[in-house]
Coordinates of C-alpha atoms in Angstrom, one line a residue:
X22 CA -99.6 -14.7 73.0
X23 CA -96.8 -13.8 71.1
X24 CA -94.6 -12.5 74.7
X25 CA -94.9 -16.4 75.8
X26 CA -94.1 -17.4 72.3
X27 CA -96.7 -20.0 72.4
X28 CA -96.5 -21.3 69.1
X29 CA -93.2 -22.3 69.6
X30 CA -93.6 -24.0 72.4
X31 CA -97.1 -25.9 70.9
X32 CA -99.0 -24.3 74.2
X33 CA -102.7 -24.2 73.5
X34 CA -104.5 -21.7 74.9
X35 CA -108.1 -20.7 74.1
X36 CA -109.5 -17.1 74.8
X37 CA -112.1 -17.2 76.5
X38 CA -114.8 -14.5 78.1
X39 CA -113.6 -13.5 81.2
X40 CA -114.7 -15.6 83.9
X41 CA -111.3 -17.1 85.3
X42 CA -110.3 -13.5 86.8
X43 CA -109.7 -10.0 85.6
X44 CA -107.3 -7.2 86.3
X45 CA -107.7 -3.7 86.0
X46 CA -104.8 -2.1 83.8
X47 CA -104.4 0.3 85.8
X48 CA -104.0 -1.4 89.2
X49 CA -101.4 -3.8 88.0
X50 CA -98.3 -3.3 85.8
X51 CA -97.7 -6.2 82.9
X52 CA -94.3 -6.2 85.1
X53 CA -96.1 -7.0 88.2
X54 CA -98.3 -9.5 86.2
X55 CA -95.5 -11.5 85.0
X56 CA -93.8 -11.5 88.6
X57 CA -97.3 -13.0 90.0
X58 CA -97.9 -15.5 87.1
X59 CA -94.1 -17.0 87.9
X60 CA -96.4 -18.3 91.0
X61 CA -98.9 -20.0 89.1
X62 CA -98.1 -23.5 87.7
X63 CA -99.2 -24.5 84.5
X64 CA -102.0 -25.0 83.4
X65 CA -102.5 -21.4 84.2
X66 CA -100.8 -18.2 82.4
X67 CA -101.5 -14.7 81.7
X68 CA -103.4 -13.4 78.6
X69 CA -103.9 -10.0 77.1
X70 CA -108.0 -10.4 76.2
X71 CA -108.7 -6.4 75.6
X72 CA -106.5 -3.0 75.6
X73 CA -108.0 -2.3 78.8
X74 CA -107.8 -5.8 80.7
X75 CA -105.0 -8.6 81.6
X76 CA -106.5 -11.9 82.0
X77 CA -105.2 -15.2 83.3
X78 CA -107.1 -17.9 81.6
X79 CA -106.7 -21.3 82.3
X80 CA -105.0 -23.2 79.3
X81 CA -107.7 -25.1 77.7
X82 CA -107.6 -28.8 76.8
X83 CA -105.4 -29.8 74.2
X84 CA -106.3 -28.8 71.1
X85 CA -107.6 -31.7 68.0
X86 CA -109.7 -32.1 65.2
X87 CA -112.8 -31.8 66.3
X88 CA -112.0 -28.8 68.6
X89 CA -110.2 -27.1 65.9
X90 CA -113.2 -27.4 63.9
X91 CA -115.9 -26.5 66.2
X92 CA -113.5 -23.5 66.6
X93 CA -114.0 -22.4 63.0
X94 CA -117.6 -22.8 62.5
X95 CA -117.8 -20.5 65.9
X96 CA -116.0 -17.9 63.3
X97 CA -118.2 -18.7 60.5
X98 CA -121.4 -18.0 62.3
X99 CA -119.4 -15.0 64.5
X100 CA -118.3 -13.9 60.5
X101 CA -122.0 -14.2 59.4
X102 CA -123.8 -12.0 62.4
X103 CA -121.0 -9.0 61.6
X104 CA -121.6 -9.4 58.0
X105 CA -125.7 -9.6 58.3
X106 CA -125.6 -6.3 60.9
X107 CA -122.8 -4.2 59.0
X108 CA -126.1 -4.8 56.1
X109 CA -128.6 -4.0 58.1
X110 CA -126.7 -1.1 59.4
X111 CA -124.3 0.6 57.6
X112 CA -124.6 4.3 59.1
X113 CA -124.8 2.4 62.6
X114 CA -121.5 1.1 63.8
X115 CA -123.0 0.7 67.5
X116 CA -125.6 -1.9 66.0
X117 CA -122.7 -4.6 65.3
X118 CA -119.5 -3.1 67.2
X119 CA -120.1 -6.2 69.6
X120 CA -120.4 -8.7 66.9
X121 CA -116.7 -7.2 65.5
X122 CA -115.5 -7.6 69.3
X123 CA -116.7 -11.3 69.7
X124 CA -115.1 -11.9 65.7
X125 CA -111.5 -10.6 67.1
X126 CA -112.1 -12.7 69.8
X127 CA -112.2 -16.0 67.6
X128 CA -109.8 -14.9 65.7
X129 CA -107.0 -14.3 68.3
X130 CA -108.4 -17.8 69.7
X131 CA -107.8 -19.4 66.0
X132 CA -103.9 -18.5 66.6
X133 CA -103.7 -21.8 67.8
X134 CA -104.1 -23.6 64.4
X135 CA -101.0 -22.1 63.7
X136 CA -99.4 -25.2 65.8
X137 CA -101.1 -27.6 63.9
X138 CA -100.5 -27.3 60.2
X139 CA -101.5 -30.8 59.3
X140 CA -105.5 -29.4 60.4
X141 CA -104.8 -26.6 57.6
X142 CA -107.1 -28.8 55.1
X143 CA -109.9 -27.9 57.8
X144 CA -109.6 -24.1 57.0
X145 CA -110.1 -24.5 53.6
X146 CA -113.0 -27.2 53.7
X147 CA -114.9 -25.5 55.9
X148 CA -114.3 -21.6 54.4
X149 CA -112.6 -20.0 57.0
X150 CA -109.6 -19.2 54.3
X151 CA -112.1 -16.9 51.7
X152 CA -113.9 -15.7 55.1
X153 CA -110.6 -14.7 56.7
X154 CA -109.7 -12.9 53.1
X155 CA -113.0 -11.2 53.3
X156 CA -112.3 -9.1 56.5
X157 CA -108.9 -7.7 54.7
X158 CA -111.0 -4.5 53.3
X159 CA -113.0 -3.7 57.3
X160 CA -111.6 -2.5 60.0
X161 CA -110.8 -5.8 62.0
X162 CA -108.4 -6.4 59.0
X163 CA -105.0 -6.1 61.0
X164 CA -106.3 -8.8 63.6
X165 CA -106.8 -10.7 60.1
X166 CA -103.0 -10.1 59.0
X167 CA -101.4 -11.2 62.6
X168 CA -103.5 -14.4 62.0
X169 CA -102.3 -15.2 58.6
X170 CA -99.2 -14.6 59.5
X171 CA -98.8 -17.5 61.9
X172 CA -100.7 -19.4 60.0
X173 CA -97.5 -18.8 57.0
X174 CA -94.7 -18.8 59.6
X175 CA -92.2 -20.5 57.4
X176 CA -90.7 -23.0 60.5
X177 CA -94.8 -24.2 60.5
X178 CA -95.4 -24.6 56.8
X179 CA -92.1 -26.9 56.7
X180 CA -93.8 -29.1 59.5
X181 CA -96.4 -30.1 57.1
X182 CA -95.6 -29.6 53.6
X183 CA -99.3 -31.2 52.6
X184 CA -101.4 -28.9 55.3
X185 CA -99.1 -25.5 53.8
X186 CA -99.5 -26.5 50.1
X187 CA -103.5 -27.0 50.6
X188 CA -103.5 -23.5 52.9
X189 CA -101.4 -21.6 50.5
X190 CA -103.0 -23.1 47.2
X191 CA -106.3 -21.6 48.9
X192 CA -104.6 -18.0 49.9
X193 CA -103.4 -17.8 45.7
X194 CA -106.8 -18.8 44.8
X195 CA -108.5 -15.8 46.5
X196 CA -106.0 -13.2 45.3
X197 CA -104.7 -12.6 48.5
X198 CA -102.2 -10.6 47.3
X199 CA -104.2 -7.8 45.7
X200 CA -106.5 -7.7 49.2
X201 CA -103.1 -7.6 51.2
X202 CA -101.7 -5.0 49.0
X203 CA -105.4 -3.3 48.7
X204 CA -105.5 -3.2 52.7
X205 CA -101.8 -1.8 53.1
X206 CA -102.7 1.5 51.2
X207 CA -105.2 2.3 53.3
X208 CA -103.2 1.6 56.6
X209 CA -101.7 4.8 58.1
X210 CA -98.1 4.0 59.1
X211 CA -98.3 7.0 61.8
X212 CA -100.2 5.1 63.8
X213 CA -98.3 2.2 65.6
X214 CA -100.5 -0.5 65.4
X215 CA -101.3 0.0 61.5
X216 CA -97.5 0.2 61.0
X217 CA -97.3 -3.4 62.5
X218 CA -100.3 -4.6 60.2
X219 CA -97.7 -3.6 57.0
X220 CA -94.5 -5.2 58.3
X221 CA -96.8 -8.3 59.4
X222 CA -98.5 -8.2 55.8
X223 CA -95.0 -7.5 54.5
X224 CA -94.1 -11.0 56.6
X225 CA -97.0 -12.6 55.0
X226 CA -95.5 -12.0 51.4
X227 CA -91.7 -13.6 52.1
X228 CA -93.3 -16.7 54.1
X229 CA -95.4 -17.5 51.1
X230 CA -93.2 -16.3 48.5
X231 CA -90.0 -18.7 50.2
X232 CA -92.3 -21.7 50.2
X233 CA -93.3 -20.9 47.0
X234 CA -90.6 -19.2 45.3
X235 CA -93.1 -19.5 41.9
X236 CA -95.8 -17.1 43.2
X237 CA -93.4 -14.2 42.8
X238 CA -94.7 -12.8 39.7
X239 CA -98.3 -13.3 40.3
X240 CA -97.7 -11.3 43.4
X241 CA -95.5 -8.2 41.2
X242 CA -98.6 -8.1 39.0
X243 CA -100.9 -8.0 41.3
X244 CA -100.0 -4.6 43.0
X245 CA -97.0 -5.5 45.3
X246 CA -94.3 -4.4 42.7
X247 CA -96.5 -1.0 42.5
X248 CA -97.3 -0.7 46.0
X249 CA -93.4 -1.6 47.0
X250 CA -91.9 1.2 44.7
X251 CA -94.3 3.6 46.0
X252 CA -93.4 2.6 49.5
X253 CA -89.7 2.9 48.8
X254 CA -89.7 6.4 47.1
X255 CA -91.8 8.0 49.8
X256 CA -90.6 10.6 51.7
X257 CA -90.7 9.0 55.3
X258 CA -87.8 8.9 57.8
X259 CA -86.2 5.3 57.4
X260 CA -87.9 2.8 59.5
X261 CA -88.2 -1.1 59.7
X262 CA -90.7 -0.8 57.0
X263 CA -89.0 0.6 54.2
X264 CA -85.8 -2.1 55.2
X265 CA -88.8 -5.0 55.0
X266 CA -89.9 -3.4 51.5
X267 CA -86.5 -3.4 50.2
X268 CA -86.0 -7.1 51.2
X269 CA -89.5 -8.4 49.7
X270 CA -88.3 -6.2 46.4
X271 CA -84.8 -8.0 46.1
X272 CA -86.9 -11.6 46.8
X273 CA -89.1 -10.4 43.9
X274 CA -86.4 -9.8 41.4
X275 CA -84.1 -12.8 42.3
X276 CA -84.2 -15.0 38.8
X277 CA -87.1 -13.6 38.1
X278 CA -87.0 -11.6 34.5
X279 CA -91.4 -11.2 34.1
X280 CA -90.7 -8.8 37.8
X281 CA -87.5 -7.6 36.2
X282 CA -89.6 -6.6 33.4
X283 CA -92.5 -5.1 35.0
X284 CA -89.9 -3.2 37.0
X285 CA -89.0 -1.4 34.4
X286 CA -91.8 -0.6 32.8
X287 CA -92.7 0.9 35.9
X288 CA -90.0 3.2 36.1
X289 CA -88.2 1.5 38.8
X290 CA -84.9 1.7 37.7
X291 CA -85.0 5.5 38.4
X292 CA -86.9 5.1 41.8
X293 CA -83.5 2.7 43.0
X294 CA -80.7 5.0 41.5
X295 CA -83.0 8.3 43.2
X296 CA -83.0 5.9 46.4
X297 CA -79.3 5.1 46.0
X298 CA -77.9 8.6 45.5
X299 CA -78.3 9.5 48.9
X300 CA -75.5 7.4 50.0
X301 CA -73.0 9.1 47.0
X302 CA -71.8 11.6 49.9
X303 CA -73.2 10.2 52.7
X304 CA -72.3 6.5 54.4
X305 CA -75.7 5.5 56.1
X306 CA -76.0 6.2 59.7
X307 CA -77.2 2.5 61.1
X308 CA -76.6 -0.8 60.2
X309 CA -80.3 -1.4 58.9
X310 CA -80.0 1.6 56.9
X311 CA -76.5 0.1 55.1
X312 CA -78.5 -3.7 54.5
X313 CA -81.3 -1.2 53.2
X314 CA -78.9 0.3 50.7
X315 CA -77.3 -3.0 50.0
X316 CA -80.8 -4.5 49.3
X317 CA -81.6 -1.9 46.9
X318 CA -78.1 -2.3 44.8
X319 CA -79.1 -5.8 45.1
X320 CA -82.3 -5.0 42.9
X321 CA -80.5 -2.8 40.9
X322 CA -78.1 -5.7 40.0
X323 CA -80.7 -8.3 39.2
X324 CA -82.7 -6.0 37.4
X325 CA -79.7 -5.1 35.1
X326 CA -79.4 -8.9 34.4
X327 CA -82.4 -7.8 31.4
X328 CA -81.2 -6.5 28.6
X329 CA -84.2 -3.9 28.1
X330 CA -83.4 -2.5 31.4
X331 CA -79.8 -1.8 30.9
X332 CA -80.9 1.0 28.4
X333 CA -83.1 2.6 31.0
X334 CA -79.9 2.5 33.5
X335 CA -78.0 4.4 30.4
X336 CA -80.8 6.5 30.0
X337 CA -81.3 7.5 33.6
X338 CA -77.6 8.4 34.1
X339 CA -77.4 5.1 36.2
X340 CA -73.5 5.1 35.0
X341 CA -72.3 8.7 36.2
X342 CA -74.0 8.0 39.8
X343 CA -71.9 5.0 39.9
X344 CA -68.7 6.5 38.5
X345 CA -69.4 9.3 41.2
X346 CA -69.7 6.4 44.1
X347 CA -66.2 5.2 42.9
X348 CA -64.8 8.5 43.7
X349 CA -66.3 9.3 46.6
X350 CA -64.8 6.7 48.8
X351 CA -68.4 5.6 50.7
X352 CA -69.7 2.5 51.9
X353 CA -71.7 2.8 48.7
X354 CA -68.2 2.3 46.4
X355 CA -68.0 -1.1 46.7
X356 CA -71.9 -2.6 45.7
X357 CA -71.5 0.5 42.8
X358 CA -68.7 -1.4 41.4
X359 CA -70.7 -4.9 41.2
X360 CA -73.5 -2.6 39.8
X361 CA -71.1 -1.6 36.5
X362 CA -70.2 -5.2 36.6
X363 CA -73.4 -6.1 35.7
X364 CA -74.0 -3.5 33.7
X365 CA -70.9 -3.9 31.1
X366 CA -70.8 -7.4 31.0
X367 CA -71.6 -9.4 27.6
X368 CA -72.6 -7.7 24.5
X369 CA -75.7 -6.5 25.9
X370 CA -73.7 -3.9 28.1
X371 CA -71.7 -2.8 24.7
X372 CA -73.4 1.1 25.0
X373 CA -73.0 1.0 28.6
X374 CA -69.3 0.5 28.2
X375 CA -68.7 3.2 25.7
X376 CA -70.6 6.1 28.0
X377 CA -68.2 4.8 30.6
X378 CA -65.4 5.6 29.0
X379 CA -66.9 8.8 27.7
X380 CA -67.7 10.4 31.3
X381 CA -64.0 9.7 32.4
X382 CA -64.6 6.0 34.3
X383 CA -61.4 4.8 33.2
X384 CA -59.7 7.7 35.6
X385 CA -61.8 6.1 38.2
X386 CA -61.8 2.4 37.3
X387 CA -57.9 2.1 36.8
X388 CA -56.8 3.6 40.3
X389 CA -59.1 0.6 41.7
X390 CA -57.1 -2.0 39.7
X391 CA -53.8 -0.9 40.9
X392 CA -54.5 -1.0 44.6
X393 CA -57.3 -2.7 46.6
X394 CA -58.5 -0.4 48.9
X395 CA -58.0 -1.6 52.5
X396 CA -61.2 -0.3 53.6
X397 CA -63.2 -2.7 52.2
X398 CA -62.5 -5.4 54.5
X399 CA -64.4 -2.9 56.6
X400 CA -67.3 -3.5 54.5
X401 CA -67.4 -7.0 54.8
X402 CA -66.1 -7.7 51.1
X403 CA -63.1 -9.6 50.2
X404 CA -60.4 -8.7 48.3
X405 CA -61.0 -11.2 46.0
X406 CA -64.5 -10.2 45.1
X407 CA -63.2 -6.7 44.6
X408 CA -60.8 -7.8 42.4
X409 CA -63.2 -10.3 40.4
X410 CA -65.2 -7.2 39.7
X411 CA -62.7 -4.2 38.5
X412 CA -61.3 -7.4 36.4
X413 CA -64.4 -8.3 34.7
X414 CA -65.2 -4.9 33.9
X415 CA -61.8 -4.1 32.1
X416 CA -62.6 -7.5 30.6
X417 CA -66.2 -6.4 29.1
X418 CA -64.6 -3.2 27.9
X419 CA -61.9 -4.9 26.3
X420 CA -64.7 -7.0 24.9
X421 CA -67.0 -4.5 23.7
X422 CA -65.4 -1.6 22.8
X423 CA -64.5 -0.3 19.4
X424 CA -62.5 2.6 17.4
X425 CA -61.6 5.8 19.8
X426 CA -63.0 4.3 23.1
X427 CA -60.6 1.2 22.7
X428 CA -57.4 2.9 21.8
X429 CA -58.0 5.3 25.3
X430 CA -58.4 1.9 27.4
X431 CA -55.3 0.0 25.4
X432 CA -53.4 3.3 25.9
X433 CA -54.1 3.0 29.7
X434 CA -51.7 -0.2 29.9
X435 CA -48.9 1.3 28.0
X436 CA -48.6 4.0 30.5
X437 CA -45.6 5.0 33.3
X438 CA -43.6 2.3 31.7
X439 CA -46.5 0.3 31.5
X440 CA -47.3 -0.2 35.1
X441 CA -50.7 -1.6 34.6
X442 CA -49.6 -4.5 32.5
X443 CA -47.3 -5.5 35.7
X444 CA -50.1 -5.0 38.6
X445 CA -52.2 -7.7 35.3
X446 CA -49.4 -9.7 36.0
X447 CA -48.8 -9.9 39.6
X448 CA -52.7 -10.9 40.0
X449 CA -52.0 -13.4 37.6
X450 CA -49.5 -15.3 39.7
X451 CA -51.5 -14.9 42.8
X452 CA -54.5 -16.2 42.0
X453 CA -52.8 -18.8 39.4
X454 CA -51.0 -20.5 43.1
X455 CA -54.2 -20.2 44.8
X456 CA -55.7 -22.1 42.4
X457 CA -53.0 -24.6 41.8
X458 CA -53.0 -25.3 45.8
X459 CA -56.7 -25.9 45.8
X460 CA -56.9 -28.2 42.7
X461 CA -53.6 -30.5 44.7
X462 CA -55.8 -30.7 47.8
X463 CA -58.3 -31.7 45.1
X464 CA -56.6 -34.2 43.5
X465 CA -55.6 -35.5 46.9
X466 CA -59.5 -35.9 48.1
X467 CA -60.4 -37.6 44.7
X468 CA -57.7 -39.8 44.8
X469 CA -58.4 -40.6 48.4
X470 CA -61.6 -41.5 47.3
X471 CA -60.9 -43.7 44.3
X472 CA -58.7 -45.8 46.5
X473 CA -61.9 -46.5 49.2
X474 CA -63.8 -47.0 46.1
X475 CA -66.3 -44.1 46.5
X476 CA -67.6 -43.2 43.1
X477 CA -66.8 -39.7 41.5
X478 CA -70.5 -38.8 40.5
X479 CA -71.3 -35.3 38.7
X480 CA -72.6 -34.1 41.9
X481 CA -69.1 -34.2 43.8
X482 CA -67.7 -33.0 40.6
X483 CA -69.5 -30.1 40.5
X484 CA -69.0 -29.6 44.2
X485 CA -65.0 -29.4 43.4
X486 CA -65.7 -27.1 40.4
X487 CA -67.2 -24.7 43.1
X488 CA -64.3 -25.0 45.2
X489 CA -62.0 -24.3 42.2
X490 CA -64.0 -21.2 41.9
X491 CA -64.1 -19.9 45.7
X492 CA -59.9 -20.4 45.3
X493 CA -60.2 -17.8 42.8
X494 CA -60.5 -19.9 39.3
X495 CA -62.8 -17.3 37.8
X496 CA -60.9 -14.0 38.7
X497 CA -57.7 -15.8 37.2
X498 CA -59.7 -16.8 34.0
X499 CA -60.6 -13.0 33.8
X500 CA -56.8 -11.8 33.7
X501 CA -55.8 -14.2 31.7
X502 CA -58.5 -13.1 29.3
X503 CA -57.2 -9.4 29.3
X504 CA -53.8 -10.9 29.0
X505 CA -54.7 -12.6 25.8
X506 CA -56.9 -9.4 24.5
X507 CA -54.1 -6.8 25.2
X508 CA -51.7 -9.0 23.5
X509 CA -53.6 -9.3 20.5
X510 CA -54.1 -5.6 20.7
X511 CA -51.2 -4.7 17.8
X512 CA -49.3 -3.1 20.7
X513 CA -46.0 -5.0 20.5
X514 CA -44.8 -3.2 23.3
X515 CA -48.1 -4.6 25.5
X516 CA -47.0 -8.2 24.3
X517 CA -43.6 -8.0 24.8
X518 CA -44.1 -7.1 28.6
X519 CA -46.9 -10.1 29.1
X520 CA -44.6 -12.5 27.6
X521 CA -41.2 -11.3 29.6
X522 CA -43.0 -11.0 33.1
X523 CA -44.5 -14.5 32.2
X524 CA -40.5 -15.6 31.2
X525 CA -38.7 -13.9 34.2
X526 CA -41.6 -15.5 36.8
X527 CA -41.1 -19.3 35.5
X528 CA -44.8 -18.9 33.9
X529 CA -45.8 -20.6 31.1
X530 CA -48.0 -19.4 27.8
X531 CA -49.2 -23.2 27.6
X532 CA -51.1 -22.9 31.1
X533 CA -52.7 -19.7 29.6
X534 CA -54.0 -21.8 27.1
X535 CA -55.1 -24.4 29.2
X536 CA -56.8 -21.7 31.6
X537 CA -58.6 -19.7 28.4
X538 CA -59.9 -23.4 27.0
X539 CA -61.7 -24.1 30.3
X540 CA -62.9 -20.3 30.6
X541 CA -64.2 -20.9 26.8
X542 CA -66.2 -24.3 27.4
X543 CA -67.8 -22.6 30.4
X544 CA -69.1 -19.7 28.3
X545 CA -72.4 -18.5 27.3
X546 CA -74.2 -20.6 29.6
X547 CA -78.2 -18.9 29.7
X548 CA -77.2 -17.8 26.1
X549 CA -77.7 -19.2 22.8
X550 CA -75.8 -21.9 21.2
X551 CA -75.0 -19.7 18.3
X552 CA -73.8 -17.2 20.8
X553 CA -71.9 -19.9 22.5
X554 CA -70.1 -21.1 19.7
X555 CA -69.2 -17.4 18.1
X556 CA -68.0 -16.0 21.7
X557 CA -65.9 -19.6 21.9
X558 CA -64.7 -19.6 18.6
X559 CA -63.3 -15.3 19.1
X560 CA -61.8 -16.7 22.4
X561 CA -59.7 -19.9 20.6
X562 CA -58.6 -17.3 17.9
X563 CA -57.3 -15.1 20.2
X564 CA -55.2 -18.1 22.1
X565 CA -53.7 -18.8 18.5
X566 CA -52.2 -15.8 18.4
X567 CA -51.2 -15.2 21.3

């Protein structure tokens, strides 16, 4: 069924017992097969009915309401006699192995609801969604998962948003996370077809979970953040499996801090960096294997966006692996750096920044500042998002740290004559006419706008904002920060450099200003007010000084 992509094309096909025509396997290749069926005209194609048998079935009526529902109570009663003989004969697998053959049967043949998700409501009405559910834990469970996972096929459930909220309000009800996740551990990924039930379960998870981006934490608690972590940490050769797992775990943790949470208290953060320190010496050797790593760094960053888990990154020496990935020169340098990015930022990251300077990260850090690697356009970043991230990390040390630890990072820019307050200042002027061009072609639109008499609503405003912002507005509100900050450092040598590159350049203090008052009223958003207005008011005394 799935070959011929049937669903996609809204064919209906019923399976049926054999009475059209059968083909031994071993006469006939599936090649051959498909050659001969090029000479049959629809309403005819070719059907895989058993392992041992290829089947050409003639395409049954079109499929409605009434058909769709005789269809399911032919499951229910098929459901009942397996149930009623697996009773009657538990020790006996003969007594109802024909009943579980005529069940897969109707449930390959049930495939077809897939291409009707406004007759969803009938699988819930009349059962077949806790009967379906109810097969997870035997051994017809896998014919069970292809099924549902049709049935969630995100391009369906989008066809009829009322037929996918009444099938997927019914899947929640019966726990159908716990059964899936209860079913995986008993799979055994050696064996093909059982590795195809996880990845389909797995497929299950991200249908529902994109629908319904809400059901994410009910699903972590419910086994899946368990079962994933245990999946991740295992000691299997890389497969599509363990890419699908790291996917479903970054999906879990996106905006998410109850997963976040339950991630660490799980232990999690160690089972990432143990994951991720393969890839300190080593590049990965496919391009699944790097969006596997990148996937798990992914995680790692979300997960550090809680402050409780930033202490269990300290604590599990999350910072030296990181510091080491700098040095190394891998693919994994550049998603280490967004990782200390997230973990230094705001006060929350104050310890993390201290530790960093203790185990020598300013060595590492600085050299990364001065030049943009070239390789990283390799590694499909930019080189403004590897400057936004080496720049907001000097700017949360600058922030946070205090006594020795400060003095060794203010002593940084006052070295070779300097040198590092220049490199501040040639970013400054880079990004500063990058943004400058972007807001003229701005002005230009709006203006444009105003004289067709289009309104400016918040909408289009924020739109521009975002523009501002992919011209580099952010990175240049960073530099002006640590321009401010090492100014105000009592260095007068530091101050006098800022101001006499700013002088010889034609640059002006005032557009500092201007640039560190829009950086301030954009601060602290997700934080307190009183946060807001302490972290604003530090900011506006710095700008009076400076």
């Amino acid at each position: 069924v799935s070959s011929l992509k049937l669903k996609k094309k809204k064919i209906h096909c019923v399976a049926q017992r054999p009475h059209e025509m059968e083909l031994s396997k071993g006469i006939f290749s599936p090649f051959f097969l498909l050659t001969i069926s090029q000479f049959f005209s629809p309403p005819f194609f070719l059907f895989t009915f058993r392992p041992s048998l290829f089947l050409l079935i003639k395409q049954a009526e079109p499929v409605d309401e009434s058909s769709v529902k005789k269809m399911i109570l032919t499951f229910e009663k098929r459901s009942y006699k397996n149930q009623e003989l697996r009773i009657k004969f538990p020790d006996n697998p003969e007594k109802f192995m024909e009943t579980e053959l005529d069940l897969n049967d109707i449930i390959q043949e049930m495939h077809v609801i897939a291409t009707m998700p406004d007759l969803y409501h009938l699988l819930v009405e009349l059962n077949a969604v806790h009967s379906l559910l109810g097969l997870l834990m035997l051994h017809i469970a896998i014919a069970v998962v292809d099924l549902l996972q049709e049935l969630t096929d995100i391009d369906t459930l989008h066809e009829s948003e009322e037929g996918a909220e009444v099938l997927i309000d019914a899947l929640l009800e019966g726990q159908v996370v716990a059964l899936l996740v209860q079913n995986m551990e008993r799979l055994d990924e050696q064996v093909k077809e059982e590795a195809d039930g996880v990845y389909n379960t797995l497929a299950i998870i991200e249908n529902m979970a994109e629908f319904r981006p809400g059901l994410c934490t009910e699903a972590a608690q419910q086994g899946l953040m368990q079962w994933l972590l245990k999946r991740i940490k295992a000691k299997m050769p890389f497969d599509a499996n363990k890419l699908y797992c790291s996917e479903i775990l970054a999906i879990l943790l996106q905006n998410n801090d109850n997963t976040r949470e339950l991630l660490g208290e799980m232990d999690g953060i160690d089972v990432l960096l143990q994951q991720l320190s393969v890839f300190k010496r080593h590049n990965p050797a496919t391009a699944e294997e790097q969006e596997m790593m990148e996937n798990l760094f992914d995680s790692l960053c979300s997960c550090l966006m809680l402050p409780a888990n930033r202490d269990r990154f300290l604590r599990g020496e999350g910072l030296q692996l990181m510091n080491l990935m700098l040095r190394e020169k891998k693919m994994s340098r550049t998603s280490a750096l967004k990782v200390l990015d997230h973990g230094m930022i705001g006060p929350e990251g104050t310890d993390n920044c201290h530790k960093f300077v203790d185990i020598l990260g300013l060595r590492t850090i600085f050299p990364l500042f001065m030049k943009t690697p070239k390789k990283m356009k390799k590694v499909g970043v930019s080189e403004k998002e590897h400057e936004e991230h080496v720049c907001s990390i000097i700017a949360s040390m600058l922030r946070n740290l205090k006594s020795q630890q400060r003095t060794r990072l203010l002593n940084k820019f006052t070295e070779n004559d300097c040198e590092k307050v220049d490199r501040l200042m040639e970013l400054h002027f880079k990004y500063l006419d990058a943004v400058q061009q972007a807001d003229k072609r701005i002005e230009g639109e709006k203006h444009d706008m105003v004289r067709r008499g289009e309104i400016l609503d918040d909408s289009m405003e924020d739109e521009f904002y975002l523009r501002r912002l992919d011209a580099g507005l952010f990175v240049l509100q960073l530099i002006c920060y640590i321009m401010v900050e090492i100014s105000n450092s009592g260095i007068s040598q530091l101050q006098q450099r800022v101001h006499q590159i700013l002088n010889l350049r034609g640059g002006s203090v005032k557009v500092v200003r201007h640039i560190m008052r829009e950086y301030a009223e954009s601060i602290g958003d997700g934080k307190t007010e009183e946060f807001k207005e302490a972290e604003q008011k530090r900011i506006m005394d710095l700008l009076d000084n400076f």
